Amino acid sequence: MVKKILGELHEFKLPSILTPVCMIGEVIAEMIIPILMGRIVDLGISGADMNYIIRTGLMMIVVALFGLAAGVGGAVFGSKASTGLARNLRKRMFDNIQTFSFSNIDKFSSAGLVTRLTTDVTNIQNSYQMILRMAMRAPASMIIAMVMSFIISPRLASIYLIAVLCLAVIIVIMLNKATRYFKEVFEKYDKLNESVQENVSAIRVVKAYVREEYEKSKFRTAALNIYEMFVRAEKIVTLNGPVMTGTVYICIILISWIGAHMIVSGELTTGAMMSLLTYCMNILMSLMMLSMIFVMITMSQASAKRIIEVIDEKTSIDNPEKPITEVKDGSIAFEHVNFSYNVESEEPVLKDVNLEIKSGETIGIIGGTGSSKSTLVNLISRLYDVNEGRVLVGGVDVKKYDMETLRNQVSVVLQKNVLFSGTIYENIRWGDKNATDEEVRKACCLACADEFIEKMPNGYDTFIEQGGANVSGGQRQRLCIARALLKKPKVLILDDSTSAVDTATDAKIRKAFAEEIPNTTKLIIAQRISSIQGCDRIIVMDDGRIDGFDTHENLLENNTIYREVYDSQVGSSGDADFDEKV
């Protein structure tokens, strides 16, 4: 795990090496200064030698400036190395996420991925910086100070040694108790981010249903869970401070008491005593730094594991070794297709599906909620792979195509219409980044989007807010259809993509498709009979199976489900629910 994380350093290896080097330089400077101070007291002041005091004082200034420069260098290089590592980790994770199939994305929640890209990487960044700066500095400072103390007075230095051993045992006990809380706390962040993400993206629904208090309560619960976990962990960790402080005072008292007797008896000089007290502080502060390093490492272990899970996740859909880079036409065939989102599921979502669609046909797809209409069309552009059977486009198994080629020729307007921050031009050009203004306008005309775009103050340069928050549902659907049309695909799939437009606009869009893109195979998923009754043929789905596949007239005569739907929408009340059997 550590090897994989550090493998993302790349161009930041040199700052990672220079940081501990600078920290060692700072430690050396700190260790020299107490010796010089002791000499000033023992030789300069006691001997009334002003020249010696000045020379040694100037030497202390030089050493202090060297230590300062080394400390600044360590801070600069450490920051560069840690932020660079964080940048590379985020880039590696984000790049890998872009390769995920829908089944990979289903494995991680969107809130979980956001947490891993932000909070978890920040934890690694902070830990890495502390490790670079303190993991080298603290042990070096403690060891050198201990050695210097034993050189000055082994008897007094033994006090440090006993204190260090006792503190080490106490710190290990505290960290073991705190570790399990830190491991759990980051999982709680997923719930918090999920609450924020859902609330912000669906704020209009929240307000429409007056659910603000419920959402605030849900957020408070998620935030409280994180708070309680951190408090439990921090209560244990903060005991470190009082224990350290108490140990420092005890050491100072013992050294002062024993040292005073040694000075009186001539076994120790006053300067040496001052040096020992300084080394005492260095040793115990270094031990405190080490304990904080262990805390950070403990916190970052859980984050590192979650980051590696994303980096190591392999897409379930890969390009073949020698992919086909051209789709001949828009013909589609399903041959004994079975599909399940979870391969371990006993009951497949799609069951023995057999279809044959000619290039250029307009096919309607209708069925109750949960009948797997969207699942069926998602297999065509290989957003998922079948478990059994084959899906063919242009007479070729979709698994043999280059995925970019296939998805450029099989354009899908999904149920959830998503627009991105930017102008209308920029959003439509997702279909073809090199499209001219004329091509963009034509696509919008086919999708009947030009009607409202031209009424906007800035026309096609109107800025769309994130998620298309400043346009209506019907406008958002038409812009997404225009975006798909700009790809000039051989297969166009509309997954319930005109549900938010009125029937007149729906009819205009279907008429434009028939006249302007007659050679494109069009699959239209709809809940309204009026949206698909003019199609060449209609697929009726029921519980993952093809219950009927024929023209509108023939289905009315021969298919019970279709006839019941038709009667419920056209023949009787006109507003009956699709799923109700009347």
Short mmCIF file of C-alpha atoms in Angstrom, two decimals, residues 540-542 547 559-566 578 581:
data_model
loop_
_atom_site.label_atom_id
_atom_site.label_comp_id
_atom_site.label_asym_id
_atom_site.label_seq_id
_atom_site.Cartn_x
_atom_site.Cartn_y
_atom_site.Cartn_z
CA VAL A 540 -43.29 -4.26 -25.33
CA MET A 541 -41.30 -5.27 -22.27
CA ASP A 542 -42.52 -7.07 -19.17
CA ASP A 547 -43.60 -9.60 -24.54
CA ASN A 559 -50.75 -8.00 -27.36
CA THR A 560 -52.72 -7.83 -24.13
CA ILE A 561 -50.29 -5.58 -22.23
CA TYR A 562 -50.06 -3.04 -25.05
CA ARG A 563 -53.82 -2.97 -25.53
CA GLU A 564 -54.38 -2.38 -21.81
CA VAL A 565 -51.89 0.48 -21.82
CA TYR A 566 -53.50 1.99 -24.89
CA PHE A 578 -49.04 2.87 -16.74
CA LYS A 581 -53.88 -3.17 -14.92
#
